[in-house]
Amino acid sequence: MEQYTKILEELLDIKDELYLKGLITPFGGNISVRCPDDPSKALVTPGSVYKKNLKPEHFIQLDLQGNILNETKFKPTSETPIHLAILRARPDVNAVIHTHPVHATTLGVSDLDFLPITADAVIIGNLPIVEWTETGSPKSGQIIADAIGEHGNFVLIRNHGLFVCGPSLQFAAGITDMIETVCKELVLCKMMGVHPRVLPKEKIAVIHELMKSHSV
């Protein structure tokens, strides 16, 4: 029980952080995390609940096939099939965060490229983008899980939003924020009518070496 109390507190903390940054909206975005005592189960946010008002009792426990395991009057988010597909495909992943970040979504619907303009951008590397898909279907879950791949951590759905996964909620939230920050910088450059200066190859190489030596 103590493990669940801790993970639910963490879920609410991450939710608050994402909400305050505008990365999730009152009814947009969702989070899942593996259950601490059983990796074949997960906790997910409900659908149609105002995000700011989420409480521990709102979270729904599921097995990875989507069967509800706890007594609840709430229904899981419609995008649960994507969360579960990622968790099934990636035993190393413990958390999945889906957000509707304004600048990343703008980049996805525009002609902007994700360029290596900062160290954060270099750390992210390539930002894969897939076309819009009906996110409530099992097929969409497989599409997104395949796009993330065996070793990736994120994918941008055009005309929709961002999925990020990782070993912890903090990791997934941090990468989400990092991607949105770089996209904001790129969108601002576009709005200013200037072409962003990218880092030269030799400096990108230095950042890659630092990533290896410091586990960035």
Tab-separated table of C-alpha atoms in Angstrom:
chain	number	residue	atom	x	y	z
A	1	MET	CA	0.000	0.000	0.000
A	2	GLU	CA	2.861	2.365	0.809
A	3	GLN	CA	4.271	1.795	-2.686
A	4	TYR	CA	0.947	2.780	-4.237
A	5	THR	CA	0.641	5.860	-2.052
A	6	LYS	CA	4.074	6.984	-3.187
A	7	ILE	CA	3.476	6.375	-6.897
A	8	LEU	CA	0.077	8.113	-6.764
A	9	GLU	CA	1.671	11.134	-5.091
A	10	GLU	CA	4.301	11.148	-7.822
A	11	LEU	CA	1.633	10.938	-10.527
A	12	LEU	CA	-0.160	13.938	-9.065
A	13	ASP	CA	3.086	15.910	-8.724
A	14	ILE	CA	3.998	15.245	-12.362
A	15	LYS	CA	0.452	16.076	-13.450
A	16	ASP	CA	0.624	19.395	-11.615
A	17	GLU	CA	4.008	20.194	-13.153
A	18	LEU	CA	2.790	19.465	-16.682
A	19	TYR	CA	-0.474	21.340	-16.112
A	20	LEU	CA	1.237	24.471	-14.799
A	21	LYS	CA	3.532	24.487	-17.836
A	22	GLY	CA	0.569	24.166	-20.192
A	23	LEU	CA	1.765	20.825	-21.524
A	24	ILE	CA	-1.476	19.153	-20.569
A	25	THR	CA	-4.823	20.935	-20.661
A	26	PRO	CA	-7.990	20.531	-18.571
A	27	PHE	CA	-9.178	17.689	-20.804
A	28	GLY	CA	-6.120	17.027	-22.966
A	29	GLY	CA	-3.188	14.762	-22.216
A	30	ASN	CA	-2.779	11.691	-20.036
A	31	ILE	CA	-0.269	9.708	-17.990
A	32	SER	CA	0.363	6.045	-17.214
A	33	VAL	CA	2.826	4.240	-14.968
A	34	ARG	CA	3.506	0.590	-14.209
A	35	CYS	CA	2.243	-0.623	-10.862
A	36	PRO	CA	5.115	-0.791	-8.370
A	37	ASP	CA	4.379	-4.369	-7.283
A	38	ASP	CA	3.452	-5.885	-10.652
A	39	PRO	CA	4.900	-4.796	-14.032
A	40	SER	CA	2.001	-6.489	-15.835
A	41	LYS	CA	-0.358	-3.833	-14.450
A	42	ALA	CA	-0.552	-0.072	-14.893
A	43	LEU	CA	-2.225	3.006	-13.455
A	44	VAL	CA	-3.715	5.446	-15.982
A	45	THR	CA	-5.498	8.769	-15.854
A	46	PRO	CA	-9.253	8.723	-16.457
A	47	GLY	CA	-11.027	10.354	-19.342
A	48	SER	CA	-13.363	13.331	-18.966
A	49	VAL	CA	-12.003	14.438	-15.602
A	50	TYR	CA	-10.723	18.000	-15.289
A	51	LYS	CA	-6.964	17.515	-14.967
A	52	LYS	CA	-6.469	20.152	-12.298
A	53	ASN	CA	-8.900	18.272	-10.038
A	54	LEU	CA	-7.350	14.808	-10.351
A	55	LYS	CA	-7.051	12.911	-7.069
A	56	PRO	CA	-5.585	9.479	-6.200
A	57	GLU	CA	-8.995	7.797	-6.428
A	58	HIS	CA	-9.390	8.916	-10.044
A	59	PHE	CA	-6.552	6.734	-11.339
A	60	ILE	CA	-7.557	3.420	-12.863
A	61	GLN	CA	-5.645	0.163	-12.513
A	62	LEU	CA	-5.497	-2.012	-15.619
A	63	ASP	CA	-3.709	-5.074	-16.835
A	64	LEU	CA	-1.738	-4.586	-20.049
A	65	GLN	CA	-4.638	-5.979	-22.092
A	66	GLY	CA	-6.875	-3.156	-20.872
A	67	ASN	CA	-8.999	-4.969	-18.293
A	68	ILE	CA	-9.978	-2.747	-15.343
A	69	LEU	CA	-8.809	-4.269	-12.060
A	70	ASN	CA	-10.047	-1.830	-9.410
A	71	GLU	CA	-13.534	-0.757	-8.428
A	72	THR	CA	-14.122	2.636	-10.001
A	73	LYS	CA	-16.873	4.680	-11.586
A	74	PHE	CA	-14.381	6.289	-13.954
A	75	LYS	CA	-13.355	5.150	-17.413
A	76	PRO	CA	-9.732	5.134	-18.558
A	77	THR	CA	-8.595	7.736	-21.056
A	78	SER	CA	-9.544	6.977	-24.650
A	79	GLU	CA	-5.839	6.868	-25.481
A	80	THR	CA	-5.209	3.943	-23.144
A	81	PRO	CA	-4.526	1.577	-26.108
A	82	ILE	CA	-1.413	3.612	-26.942
A	83	HIS	CA	-0.132	3.610	-23.372
A	84	LEU	CA	-0.631	-0.139	-23.054
A	85	ALA	CA	0.899	-0.912	-26.457
A	86	ILE	CA	4.064	0.951	-25.453
A	87	LEU	CA	4.221	-0.774	-22.053
A	88	ARG	CA	3.716	-4.199	-23.672
A	89	ALA	CA	6.384	-3.572	-26.290
A	90	ARG	CA	8.953	-2.094	-23.913
A	91	PRO	CA	9.627	-3.898	-20.609
A	92	ASP	CA	12.217	-1.196	-19.852
A	93	VAL	CA	9.544	1.526	-19.923
A	94	ASN	CA	7.747	2.301	-16.671
A	95	ALA	CA	5.981	5.551	-17.563
A	96	VAL	CA	4.232	7.075	-20.576
A	97	ILE	CA	3.208	10.725	-20.848
A	98	HIS	CA	0.994	12.149	-23.578
A	99	THR	CA	0.793	15.930	-23.876
A	100	HIS	CA	-0.585	18.612	-26.175
A	101	PRO	CA	2.373	21.026	-26.174
A	102	VAL	CA	1.621	24.122	-28.237
A	103	HIS	CA	5.002	24.619	-29.882
A	104	ALA	CA	5.787	20.965	-30.576
A	105	THR	CA	2.333	20.543	-32.100
A	106	THR	CA	2.878	23.697	-34.171
A	107	LEU	CA	6.163	22.321	-35.472
A	108	GLY	CA	4.376	19.109	-36.417
A	109	VAL	CA	1.794	20.884	-38.581
A	110	SER	CA	4.256	23.266	-40.215
A	111	ASP	CA	7.246	23.023	-42.514
A	112	LEU	CA	9.704	23.501	-39.647
A	113	ASP	CA	12.502	21.009	-39.065
A	114	PHE	CA	13.748	19.965	-35.634
A	115	LEU	CA	17.247	21.456	-35.817
A	116	PRO	CA	20.297	21.111	-33.506
A	117	ILE	CA	20.215	24.681	-32.221
A	118	THR	CA	21.007	23.956	-28.557
A	119	ALA	CA	22.470	21.194	-26.404
A	120	ASP	CA	18.918	20.101	-25.576
A	121	ALA	CA	18.151	19.721	-29.271
A	122	VAL	CA	21.301	17.636	-29.747
A	123	ILE	CA	20.367	15.420	-26.800
A	124	ILE	CA	16.922	14.847	-28.310
A	125	GLY	CA	18.387	14.203	-31.755
A	126	ASN	CA	15.771	13.276	-34.315
A	127	LEU	CA	12.125	13.948	-33.485
A	128	PRO	CA	10.076	11.288	-35.300
A	129	ILE	CA	6.680	12.400	-36.576
A	130	VAL	CA	3.787	10.149	-37.568
A	131	GLU	CA	0.577	11.128	-39.285
A	132	TRP	CA	-2.601	11.623	-37.274
A	133	THR	CA	-4.238	8.360	-36.292
A	134	GLU	CA	-7.400	7.493	-34.398
A	135	THR	CA	-5.797	7.312	-30.987
A	136	GLY	CA	-8.513	5.240	-29.324
A	137	SER	CA	-7.979	2.143	-31.443
A	138	PRO	CA	-5.640	-0.843	-30.864
A	139	LYS	CA	-4.195	-0.190	-34.322
A	140	SER	CA	-3.127	3.294	-33.266
A	141	GLY	CA	-1.367	1.833	-30.244
A	142	GLN	CA	0.731	-0.412	-32.455
A	143	ILE	CA	1.520	2.454	-34.846
A	144	ILE	CA	2.809	4.654	-32.026
A	145	ALA	CA	4.699	1.837	-30.294
A	146	ASP	CA	6.364	0.928	-33.605
A	147	ALA	CA	7.274	4.569	-34.265
A	148	ILE	CA	8.976	4.840	-30.875
A	149	GLY	CA	10.766	1.560	-31.521
A	150	GLU	CA	12.902	-0.671	-29.344
A	151	HIS	CA	15.174	2.062	-28.021
A	152	GLY	CA	13.366	5.365	-28.654
A	153	ASN	CA	11.542	7.487	-26.126
A	154	PHE	CA	9.206	9.759	-28.054
A	155	VAL	CA	7.111	10.446	-31.126
A	156	LEU	CA	5.108	13.463	-32.281
A	157	ILE	CA	1.684	12.788	-33.777
A	158	ARG	CA	0.947	15.335	-36.464
A	159	ASN	CA	-2.148	17.445	-35.746
A	160	HIS	CA	-2.358	16.002	-32.239
A	161	GLY	CA	0.451	15.919	-29.707
A	162	LEU	CA	3.449	14.199	-28.170
A	163	PHE	CA	4.036	10.785	-26.586
A	164	VAL	CA	7.118	10.315	-24.401
A	165	CYS	CA	8.067	7.177	-22.497
A	166	GLY	CA	10.908	6.202	-20.217
A	167	PRO	CA	12.120	4.415	-17.102
A	168	SER	CA	10.419	6.884	-14.758
A	169	LEU	CA	7.800	9.603	-14.630
A	170	GLN	CA	10.494	12.214	-13.996
A	171	PHE	CA	12.440	11.106	-17.058
A	172	ALA	CA	9.392	11.222	-19.331
A	173	ALA	CA	8.336	14.616	-17.964
A	174	GLY	CA	11.841	16.010	-18.364
A	175	ILE	CA	12.130	14.877	-21.978
A	176	THR	CA	8.666	16.271	-22.710
A	177	ASP	CA	9.705	19.667	-21.384
A	178	MET	CA	12.997	19.534	-23.273
A	179	ILE	CA	11.287	18.825	-26.600
A	180	GLU	CA	8.738	21.596	-26.088
A	181	THR	CA	11.479	24.094	-25.161
A	182	VAL	CA	13.427	23.424	-28.368
A	183	CYS	CA	10.250	23.566	-30.467
A	184	LYS	CA	9.347	26.891	-28.848
A	185	GLU	CA	12.751	28.309	-29.782
A	186	LEU	CA	12.337	27.124	-33.375
A	187	VAL	CA	8.802	28.513	-33.653
A	188	LEU	CA	9.940	31.871	-32.223
A	189	CYS	CA	12.698	32.044	-34.837
A	190	LYS	CA	10.098	31.433	-37.533
A	191	MET	CA	7.838	34.140	-36.085
A	192	MET	CA	10.769	36.573	-36.035
A	193	GLY	CA	11.529	35.788	-39.660
A	194	VAL	CA	15.045	34.569	-38.930
A	195	HIS	CA	16.698	31.282	-39.793
A	196	PRO	CA	18.027	29.613	-36.626
A	197	ARG	CA	21.767	29.097	-36.422
A	198	VAL	CA	22.503	25.444	-35.853
A	199	LEU	CA	25.453	24.190	-33.847
A	200	PRO	CA	28.467	23.226	-35.977
A	201	LYS	CA	29.263	19.534	-36.351
A	202	GLU	CA	32.354	19.689	-34.153
A	203	LYS	CA	30.366	21.162	-31.248
A	204	ILE	CA	27.631	18.596	-31.723
A	205	ALA	CA	30.342	15.942	-31.468
A	206	VAL	CA	31.544	17.469	-28.188
A	207	ILE	CA	28.003	17.340	-26.781
A	208	HIS	CA	27.713	13.689	-27.815
A	209	GLU	CA	30.936	12.908	-25.969
A	210	LEU	CA	29.672	14.712	-22.882
A	211	MET	CA	26.463	12.697	-23.083
A	212	LYS	CA	28.490	9.479	-23.014
A	213	SER	CA	30.765	10.489	-20.152
A	214	HIS	CA	28.084	12.085	-17.979
A	215	SER	CA	25.094	9.891	-18.891
A	216	VAL	CA	23.090	12.932	-19.977
